[in-house]
Short mmCIF file of C-alpha atoms in Angstrom, two decimals:
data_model
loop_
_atom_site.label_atom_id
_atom_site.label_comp_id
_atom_site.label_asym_id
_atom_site.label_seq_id
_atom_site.Cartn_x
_atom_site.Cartn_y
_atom_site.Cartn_z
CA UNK A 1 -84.89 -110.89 -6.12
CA UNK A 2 -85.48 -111.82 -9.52
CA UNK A 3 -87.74 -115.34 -10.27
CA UNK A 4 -88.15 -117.46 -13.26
CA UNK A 5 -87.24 -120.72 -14.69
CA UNK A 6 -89.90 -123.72 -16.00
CA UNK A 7 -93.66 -123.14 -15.95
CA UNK A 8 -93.28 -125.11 -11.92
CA UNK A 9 -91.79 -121.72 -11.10
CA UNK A 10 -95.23 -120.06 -11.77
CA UNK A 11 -94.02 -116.65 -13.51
CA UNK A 12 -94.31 -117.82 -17.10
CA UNK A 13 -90.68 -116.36 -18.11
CA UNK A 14 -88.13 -118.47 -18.77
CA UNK A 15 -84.20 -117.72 -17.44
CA UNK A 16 -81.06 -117.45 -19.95
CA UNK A 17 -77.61 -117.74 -19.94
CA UNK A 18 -76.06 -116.52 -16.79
CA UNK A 19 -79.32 -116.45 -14.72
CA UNK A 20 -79.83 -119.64 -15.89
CA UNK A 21 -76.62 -121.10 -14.76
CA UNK A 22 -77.05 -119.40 -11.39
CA UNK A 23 -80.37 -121.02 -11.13
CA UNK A 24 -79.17 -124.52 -12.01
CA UNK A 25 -75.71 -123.73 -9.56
CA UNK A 26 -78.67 -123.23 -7.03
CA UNK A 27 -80.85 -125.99 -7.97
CA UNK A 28 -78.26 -128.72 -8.08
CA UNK A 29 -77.31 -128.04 -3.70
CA UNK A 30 -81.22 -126.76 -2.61
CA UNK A 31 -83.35 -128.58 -5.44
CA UNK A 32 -81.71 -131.80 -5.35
CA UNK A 33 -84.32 -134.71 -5.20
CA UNK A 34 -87.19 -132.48 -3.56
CA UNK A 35 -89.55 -133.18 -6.13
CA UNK A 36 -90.62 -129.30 -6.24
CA UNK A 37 -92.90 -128.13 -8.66
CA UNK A 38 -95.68 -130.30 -10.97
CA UNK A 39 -94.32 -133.32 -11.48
CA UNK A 40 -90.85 -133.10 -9.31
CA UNK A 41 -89.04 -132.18 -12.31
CA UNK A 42 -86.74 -130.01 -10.19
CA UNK A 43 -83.78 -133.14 -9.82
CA UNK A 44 -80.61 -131.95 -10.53
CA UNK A 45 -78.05 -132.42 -8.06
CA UNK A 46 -73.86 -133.03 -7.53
CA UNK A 47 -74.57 -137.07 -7.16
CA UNK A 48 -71.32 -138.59 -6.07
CA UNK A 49 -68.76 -137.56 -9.25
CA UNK A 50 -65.51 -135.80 -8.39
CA UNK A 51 -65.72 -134.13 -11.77
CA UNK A 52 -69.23 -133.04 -11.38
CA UNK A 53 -68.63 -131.19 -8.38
CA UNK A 54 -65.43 -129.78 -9.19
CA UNK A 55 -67.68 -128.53 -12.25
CA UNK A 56 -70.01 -127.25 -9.97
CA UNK A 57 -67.65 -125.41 -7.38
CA UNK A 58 -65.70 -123.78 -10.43
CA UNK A 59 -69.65 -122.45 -11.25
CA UNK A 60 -70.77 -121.11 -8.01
CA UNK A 61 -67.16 -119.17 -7.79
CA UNK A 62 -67.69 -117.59 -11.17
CA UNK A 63 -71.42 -116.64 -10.24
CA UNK A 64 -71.28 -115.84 -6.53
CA UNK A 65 -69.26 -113.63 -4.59
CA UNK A 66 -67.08 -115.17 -1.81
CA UNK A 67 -68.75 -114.90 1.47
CA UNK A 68 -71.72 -116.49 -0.52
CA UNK A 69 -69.49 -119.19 -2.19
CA UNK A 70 -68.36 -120.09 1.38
CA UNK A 71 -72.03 -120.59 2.77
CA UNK A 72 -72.43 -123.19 -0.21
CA UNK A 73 -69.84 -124.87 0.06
CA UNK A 74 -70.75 -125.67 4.25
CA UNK A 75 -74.23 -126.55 2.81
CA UNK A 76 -72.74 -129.05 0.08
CA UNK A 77 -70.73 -130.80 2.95
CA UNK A 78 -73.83 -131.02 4.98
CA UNK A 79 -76.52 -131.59 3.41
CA UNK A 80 -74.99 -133.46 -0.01
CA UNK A 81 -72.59 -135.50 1.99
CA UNK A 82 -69.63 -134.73 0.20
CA UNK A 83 -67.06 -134.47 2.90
CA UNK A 84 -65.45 -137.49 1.32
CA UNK A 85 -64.51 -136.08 -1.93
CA UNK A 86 -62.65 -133.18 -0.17
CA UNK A 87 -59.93 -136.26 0.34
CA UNK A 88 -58.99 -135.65 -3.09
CA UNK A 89 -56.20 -133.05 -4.17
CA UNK A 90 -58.19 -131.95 -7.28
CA UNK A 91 -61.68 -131.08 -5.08
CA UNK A 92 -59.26 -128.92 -2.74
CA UNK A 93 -57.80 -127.05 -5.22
CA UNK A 94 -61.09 -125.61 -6.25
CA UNK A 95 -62.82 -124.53 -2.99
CA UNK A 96 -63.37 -121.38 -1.57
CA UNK A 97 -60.71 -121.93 1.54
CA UNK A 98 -62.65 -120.92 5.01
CA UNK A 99 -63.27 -121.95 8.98
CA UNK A 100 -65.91 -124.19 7.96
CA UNK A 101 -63.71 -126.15 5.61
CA UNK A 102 -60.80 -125.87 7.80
CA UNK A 103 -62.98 -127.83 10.53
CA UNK A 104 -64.30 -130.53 7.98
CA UNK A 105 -60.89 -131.14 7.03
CA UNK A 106 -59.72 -130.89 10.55
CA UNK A 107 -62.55 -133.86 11.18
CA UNK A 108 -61.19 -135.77 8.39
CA UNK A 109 -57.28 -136.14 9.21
CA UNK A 110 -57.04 -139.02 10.40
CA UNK A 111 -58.35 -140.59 6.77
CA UNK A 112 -56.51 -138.21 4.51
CA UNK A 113 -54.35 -140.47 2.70
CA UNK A 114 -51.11 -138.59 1.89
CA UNK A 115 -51.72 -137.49 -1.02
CA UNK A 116 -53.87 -134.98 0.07
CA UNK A 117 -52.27 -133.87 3.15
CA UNK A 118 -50.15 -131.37 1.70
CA UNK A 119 -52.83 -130.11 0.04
CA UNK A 120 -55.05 -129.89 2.92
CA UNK A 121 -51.86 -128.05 4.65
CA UNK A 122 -51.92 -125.23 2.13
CA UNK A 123 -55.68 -124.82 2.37
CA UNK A 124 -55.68 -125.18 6.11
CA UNK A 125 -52.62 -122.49 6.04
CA UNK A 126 -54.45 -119.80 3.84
CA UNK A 127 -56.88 -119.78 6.08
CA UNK A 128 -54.77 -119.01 8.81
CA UNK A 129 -53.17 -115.94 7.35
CA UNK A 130 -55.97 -114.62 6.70
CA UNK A 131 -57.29 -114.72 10.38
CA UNK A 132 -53.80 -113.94 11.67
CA UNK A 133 -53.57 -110.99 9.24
CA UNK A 134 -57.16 -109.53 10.84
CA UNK A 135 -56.25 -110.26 14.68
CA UNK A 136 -52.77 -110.40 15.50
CA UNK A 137 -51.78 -106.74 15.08
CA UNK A 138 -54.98 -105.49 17.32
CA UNK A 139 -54.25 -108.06 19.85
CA UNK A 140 -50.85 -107.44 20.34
CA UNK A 141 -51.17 -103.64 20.39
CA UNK A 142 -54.00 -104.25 23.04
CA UNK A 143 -52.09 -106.70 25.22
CA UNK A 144 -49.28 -104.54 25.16
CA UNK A 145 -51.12 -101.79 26.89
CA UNK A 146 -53.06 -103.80 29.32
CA UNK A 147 -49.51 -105.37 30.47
CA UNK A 148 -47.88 -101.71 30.42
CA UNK A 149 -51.07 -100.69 32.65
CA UNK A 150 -50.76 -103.67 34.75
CA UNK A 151 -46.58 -102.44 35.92
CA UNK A 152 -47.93 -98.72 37.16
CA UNK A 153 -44.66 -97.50 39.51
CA UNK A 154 -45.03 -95.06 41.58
CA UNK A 155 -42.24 -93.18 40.86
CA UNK A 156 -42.71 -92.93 37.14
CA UNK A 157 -39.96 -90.94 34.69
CA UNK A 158 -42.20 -88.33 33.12
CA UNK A 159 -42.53 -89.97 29.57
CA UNK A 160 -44.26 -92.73 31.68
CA UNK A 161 -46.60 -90.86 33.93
CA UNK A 162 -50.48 -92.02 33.55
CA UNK A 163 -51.69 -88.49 33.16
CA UNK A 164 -55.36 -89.94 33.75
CA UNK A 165 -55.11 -91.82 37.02
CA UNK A 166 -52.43 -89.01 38.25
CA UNK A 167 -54.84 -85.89 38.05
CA UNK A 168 -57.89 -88.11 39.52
CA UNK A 169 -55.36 -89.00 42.65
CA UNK A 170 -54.61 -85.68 43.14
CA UNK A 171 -57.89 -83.77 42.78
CA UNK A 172 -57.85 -82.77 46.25
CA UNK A 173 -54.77 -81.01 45.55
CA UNK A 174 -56.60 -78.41 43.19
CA UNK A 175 -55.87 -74.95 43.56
CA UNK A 176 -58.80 -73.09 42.29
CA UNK A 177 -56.75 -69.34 41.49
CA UNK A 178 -54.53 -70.84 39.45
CA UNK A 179 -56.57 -73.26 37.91
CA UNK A 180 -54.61 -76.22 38.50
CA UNK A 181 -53.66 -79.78 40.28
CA UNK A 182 -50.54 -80.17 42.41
CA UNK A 183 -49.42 -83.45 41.72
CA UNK A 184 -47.82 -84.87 44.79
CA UNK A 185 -47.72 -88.30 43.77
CA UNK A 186 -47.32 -89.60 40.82
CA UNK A 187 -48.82 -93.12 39.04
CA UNK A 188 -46.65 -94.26 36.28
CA UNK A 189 -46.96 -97.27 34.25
CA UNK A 190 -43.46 -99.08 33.52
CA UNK A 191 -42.82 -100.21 29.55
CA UNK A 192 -43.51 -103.69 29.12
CA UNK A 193 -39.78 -105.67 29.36
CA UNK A 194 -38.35 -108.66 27.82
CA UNK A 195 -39.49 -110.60 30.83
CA UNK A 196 -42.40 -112.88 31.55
CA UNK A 197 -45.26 -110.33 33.23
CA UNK A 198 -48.28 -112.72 32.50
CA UNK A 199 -48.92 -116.68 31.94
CA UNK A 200 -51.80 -117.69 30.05
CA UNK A 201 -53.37 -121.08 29.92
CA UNK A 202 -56.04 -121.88 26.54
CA UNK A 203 -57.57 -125.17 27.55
CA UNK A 204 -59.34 -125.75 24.70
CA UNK A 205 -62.42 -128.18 24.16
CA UNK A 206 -62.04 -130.42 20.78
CA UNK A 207 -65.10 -132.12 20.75
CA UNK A 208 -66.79 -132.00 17.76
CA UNK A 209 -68.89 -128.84 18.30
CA UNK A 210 -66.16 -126.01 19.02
CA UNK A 211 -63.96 -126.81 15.74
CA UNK A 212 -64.11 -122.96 14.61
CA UNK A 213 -63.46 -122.37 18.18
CA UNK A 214 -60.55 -124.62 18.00
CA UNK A 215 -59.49 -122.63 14.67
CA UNK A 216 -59.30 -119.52 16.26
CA UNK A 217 -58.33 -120.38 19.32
CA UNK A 218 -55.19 -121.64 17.83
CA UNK A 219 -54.31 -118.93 15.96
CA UNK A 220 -54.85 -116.71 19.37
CA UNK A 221 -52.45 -119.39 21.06
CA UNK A 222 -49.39 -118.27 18.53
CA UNK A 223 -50.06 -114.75 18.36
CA UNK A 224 -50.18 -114.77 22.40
CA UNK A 225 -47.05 -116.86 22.34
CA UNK A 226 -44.87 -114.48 20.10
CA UNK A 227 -45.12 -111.90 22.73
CA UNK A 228 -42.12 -112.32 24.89
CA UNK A 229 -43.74 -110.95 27.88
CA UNK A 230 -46.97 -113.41 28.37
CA UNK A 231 -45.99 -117.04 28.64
CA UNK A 232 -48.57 -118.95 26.84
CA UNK A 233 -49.87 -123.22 27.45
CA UNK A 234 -51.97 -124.39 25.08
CA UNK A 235 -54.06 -127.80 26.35
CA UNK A 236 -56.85 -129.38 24.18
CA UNK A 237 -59.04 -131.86 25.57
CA UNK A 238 -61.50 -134.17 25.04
CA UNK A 239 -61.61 -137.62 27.41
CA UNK A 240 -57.83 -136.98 27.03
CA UNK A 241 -55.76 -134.58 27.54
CA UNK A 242 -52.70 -133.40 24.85
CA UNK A 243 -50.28 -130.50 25.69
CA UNK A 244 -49.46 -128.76 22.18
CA UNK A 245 -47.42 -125.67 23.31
CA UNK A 246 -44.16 -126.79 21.75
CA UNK A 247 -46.33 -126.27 18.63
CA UNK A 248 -47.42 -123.20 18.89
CA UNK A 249 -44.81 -121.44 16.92
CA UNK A 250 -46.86 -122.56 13.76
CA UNK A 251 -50.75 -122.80 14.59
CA UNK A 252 -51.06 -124.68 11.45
CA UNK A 253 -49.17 -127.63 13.29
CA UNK A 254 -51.43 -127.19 16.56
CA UNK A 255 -54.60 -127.84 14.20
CA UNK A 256 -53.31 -130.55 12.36
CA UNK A 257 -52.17 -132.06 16.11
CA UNK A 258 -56.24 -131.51 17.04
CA UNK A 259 -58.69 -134.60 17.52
CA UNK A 260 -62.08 -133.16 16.28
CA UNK A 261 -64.25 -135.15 17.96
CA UNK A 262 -64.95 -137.60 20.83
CA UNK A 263 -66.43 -137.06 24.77
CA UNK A 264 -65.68 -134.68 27.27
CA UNK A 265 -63.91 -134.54 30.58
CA UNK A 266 -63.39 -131.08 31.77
CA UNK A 267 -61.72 -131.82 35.38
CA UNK A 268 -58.99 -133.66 33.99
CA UNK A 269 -57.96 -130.72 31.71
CA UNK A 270 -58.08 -128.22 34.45
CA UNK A 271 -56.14 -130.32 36.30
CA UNK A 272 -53.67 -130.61 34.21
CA UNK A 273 -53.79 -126.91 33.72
CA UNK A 274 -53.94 -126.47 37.51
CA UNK A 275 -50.39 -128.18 38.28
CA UNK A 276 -48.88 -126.25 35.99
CA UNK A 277 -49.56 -123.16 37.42
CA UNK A 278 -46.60 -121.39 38.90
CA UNK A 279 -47.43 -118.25 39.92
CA UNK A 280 -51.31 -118.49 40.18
CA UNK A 281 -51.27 -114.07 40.82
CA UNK A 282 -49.96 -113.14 37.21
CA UNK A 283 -51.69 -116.80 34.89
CA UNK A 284 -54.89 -116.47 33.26
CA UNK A 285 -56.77 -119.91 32.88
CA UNK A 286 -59.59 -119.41 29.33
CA UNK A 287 -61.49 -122.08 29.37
CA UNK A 288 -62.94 -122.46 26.02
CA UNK A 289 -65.55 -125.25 26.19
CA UNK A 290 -69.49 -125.50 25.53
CA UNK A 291 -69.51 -127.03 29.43
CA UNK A 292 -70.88 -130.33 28.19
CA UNK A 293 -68.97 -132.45 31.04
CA UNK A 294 -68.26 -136.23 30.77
CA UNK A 295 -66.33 -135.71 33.83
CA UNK A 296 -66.50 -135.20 37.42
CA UNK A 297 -68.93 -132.25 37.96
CA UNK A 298 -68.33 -131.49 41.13
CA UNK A 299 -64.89 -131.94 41.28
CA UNK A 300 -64.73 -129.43 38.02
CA UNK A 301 -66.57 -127.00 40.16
CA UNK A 302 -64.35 -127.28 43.10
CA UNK A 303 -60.90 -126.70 40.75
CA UNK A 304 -62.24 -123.85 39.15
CA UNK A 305 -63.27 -122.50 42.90
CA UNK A 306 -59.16 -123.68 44.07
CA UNK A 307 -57.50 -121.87 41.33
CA UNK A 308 -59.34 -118.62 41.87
CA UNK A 309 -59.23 -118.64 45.40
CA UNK A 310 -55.20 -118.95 44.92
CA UNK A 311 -55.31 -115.57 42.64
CA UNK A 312 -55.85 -117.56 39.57
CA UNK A 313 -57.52 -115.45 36.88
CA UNK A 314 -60.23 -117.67 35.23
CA UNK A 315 -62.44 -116.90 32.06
CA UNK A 316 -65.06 -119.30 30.20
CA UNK A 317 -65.72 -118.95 26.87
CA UNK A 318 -69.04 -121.37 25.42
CA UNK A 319 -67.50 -119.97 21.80
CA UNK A 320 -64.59 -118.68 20.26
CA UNK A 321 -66.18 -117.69 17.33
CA UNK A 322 -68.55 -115.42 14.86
CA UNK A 323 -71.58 -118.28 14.86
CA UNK A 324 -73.34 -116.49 17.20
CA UNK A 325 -75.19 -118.18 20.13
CA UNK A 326 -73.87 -121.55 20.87
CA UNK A 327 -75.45 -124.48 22.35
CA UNK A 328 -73.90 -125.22 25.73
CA UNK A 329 -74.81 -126.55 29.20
CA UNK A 330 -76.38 -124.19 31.35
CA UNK A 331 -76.74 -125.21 34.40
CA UNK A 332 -72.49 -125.98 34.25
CA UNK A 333 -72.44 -122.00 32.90
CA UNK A 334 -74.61 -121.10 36.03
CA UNK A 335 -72.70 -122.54 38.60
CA UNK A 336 -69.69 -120.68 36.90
CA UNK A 337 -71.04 -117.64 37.27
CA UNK A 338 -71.79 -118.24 41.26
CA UNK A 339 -67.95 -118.62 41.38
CA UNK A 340 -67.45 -115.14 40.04
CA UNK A 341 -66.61 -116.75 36.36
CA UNK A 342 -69.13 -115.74 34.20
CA UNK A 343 -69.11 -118.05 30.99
CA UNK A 344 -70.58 -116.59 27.47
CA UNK A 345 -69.85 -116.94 23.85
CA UNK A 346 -66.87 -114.60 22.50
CA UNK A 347 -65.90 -113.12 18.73
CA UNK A 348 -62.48 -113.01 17.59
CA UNK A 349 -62.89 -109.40 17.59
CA UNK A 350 -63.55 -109.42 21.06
CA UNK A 351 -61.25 -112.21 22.76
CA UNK A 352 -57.93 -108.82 23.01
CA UNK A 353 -60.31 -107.18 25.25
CA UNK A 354 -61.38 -109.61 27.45
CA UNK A 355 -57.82 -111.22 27.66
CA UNK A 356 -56.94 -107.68 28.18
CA UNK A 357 -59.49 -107.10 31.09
CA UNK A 358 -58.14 -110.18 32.75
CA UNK A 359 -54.54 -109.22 32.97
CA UNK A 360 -55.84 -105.88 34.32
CA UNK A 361 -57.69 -107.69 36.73
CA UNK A 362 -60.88 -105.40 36.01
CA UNK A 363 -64.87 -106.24 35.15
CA UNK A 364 -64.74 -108.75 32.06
CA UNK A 365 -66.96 -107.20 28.90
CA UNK A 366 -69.30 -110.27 28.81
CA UNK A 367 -71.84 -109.46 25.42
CA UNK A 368 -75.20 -109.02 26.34
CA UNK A 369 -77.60 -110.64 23.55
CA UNK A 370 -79.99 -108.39 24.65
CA UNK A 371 -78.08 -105.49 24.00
CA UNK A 372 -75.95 -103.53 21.07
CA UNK A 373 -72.55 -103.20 23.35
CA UNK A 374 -70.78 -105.98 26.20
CA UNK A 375 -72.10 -105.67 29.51
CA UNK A 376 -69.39 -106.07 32.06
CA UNK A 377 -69.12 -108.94 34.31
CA UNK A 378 -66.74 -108.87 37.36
#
């Protein structure tokens, strides 16, 4: 950490060119109007000028590195009120594209004159590559297997045998002269086929406190639905209910299709989600809401209870997202977790292994805040 600056900051030695500018990029989002130092001299700020704070995003990029950049920019929008601005092309064009600034502009559709939408598109769209480019591979490979895994035969062709699960069946069988198992039977996985093996349901919250959850979640909802063997229903929800899986072929069309935003009512999404269920034994229902209900709690409790009790394979996610902890309803989460569906905050890095746990109809890895690694849940 280096300090200096004016005779407020107390070290007597005066900054210069770039650590100046750094100081001043600083000063004009975390010094604005706080009166620090003798006298309050410490005023700068971005003040309501487009050309000011394109100015002053062009700075922090030259001066910051990105992941830093990013954090300002969410501060700006928050603190500086400048979410309005980001309805012009120009201010678009020189942001640091991330979540956060996907959600803001997500928040903001329904104003964007047009203009700007294009715009918006591309930075909405850059975005998604990016997350698409660090998830989809590992979640399809991982799917893949837990769906191969999920077809064991029992009279597997030898390329397909599931060496593991074979020799544990057939320990009894060991012969200890020659040092080996007799396999009598055989457990074989088939190869995952053009056909429909799985059906998954998002039914994704859009209220205004899961939009990175709806980010992700959306980009989860096309990778999922590229793989010809899971059938995949994407639902988002807030007092209403809007089916967007005819969209989710481009998961830049399911965002822009999102309501940021507005109450709650978690029954009537499930039970939407719930008569569209055709063959409860192979769907997975992810619920991915902070269990704030507006709804019918009861009735909620008693569809979740129905759809599992009919072979229904139910998860809850509070989060789909890397913002840690979220804030979320407990006692909704607790009586979740008395049905056998444990509800807890996910990463995108972790969402292909619980999805694949649930297909595999084995113990969830629910994190553990407590601890380094998931604990599992069953």
């Amino acid at each position: 950490m280096v300090l200096g600056g004016e005779s407020a900051d107390g070290t007597g030695h005066p900054l210069s060119g770039t650590d100046a500018a750094m100081d001043a990029a600083l000063t004009a989002l975390y010094g604005a109007d706080r009166g620090g130092g003798r006298g309050g001299r410490r005023t700068a700020g971005l003040g309501a000028s487009a050309p000011s704070v394109a100015r002053w995003l062009g700075d922090i990029r030259t001066y910051f590195p990105s992941s830093v950049v990013q954090v300002m920019q969410h501060d700006a929008i928050d603190r500086l009120g400048l979410a309005s601005l980001l309805l012009e092309p120009e201010m678009l064009e020189a942001v640091e594209p991330d979540v956060h600034l996907v959600s803001t502009l997500l928040s903001l559709n329904k104003a964007m004159p047009e203009t700007t939408k294009e715009t918006a598109r591309a930075v909405v769209r850059k975005v998604v590559q990016e997350i698409e480019k660090r998830l989809a591979t590992r979640t399809r490979a991982t799917l893949t297997g837990a769906l191969d895994r999920s077809a064991r035969i029992g009279r597997p062709r030898h390329r397909d045998i599931d060496w593991d699960r074979t020799i544990r069946a057939n320990l009894k069988n060991y012969l200890p002269e020659q040092r080996t198992v007799v396999p009598e039977r055989l457990i074989g996985y088939g190869r995952a086929s053009q056909s429909v093996k799985k059906e998954v349901v998002l039914c994704l919250d859009q209220s205004g406190s899961m939009a990175a959850s709806v980010v992700y979640a959306s980009v989860f909802g096309a990778v999922l639905a590229s793989m010809r063997s899971i059938a995949t229903r994407l639902v988002v929800f807030d007092t209403a209910v809007v089916d967007l899986t005819d969209q989710l072929d481009d998961p830049v069309d399911v965002l822009f299709g999102t309501q940021l935003g507005g109450g709650t009512d978690i029954n009537r999404a499930l039970a939407y989600c719930q008569s569209r269920i055709t063959r409860p034994a192979d769907t997975i229902v992810v619920l991915i809401s902070d269990l704030y209900e507006g709804g019918i709690r009861d009735e909620m409790l008693k569809r979740v209870a129905a759809m599992k009790a009919s072979g229904v394979g139910f998860v809850a996610l509070l989060a789909l997202s890397d913002e840690g902890a979220p804030a979320y309803d407990r006692d909704h989460a607790a009586a979740l977790a008395a049905l056998g569906a444990p509800a807890f905050a996910c990463t995108p890095d972790l969402f292909p292994e619980v999805m694949a746990a649930a297909m595999e109809r084995r113990p969830i890895p629910v994190p553990d805040p407590d601890l380094p690694g998931p604990a599992l849940a069953r």
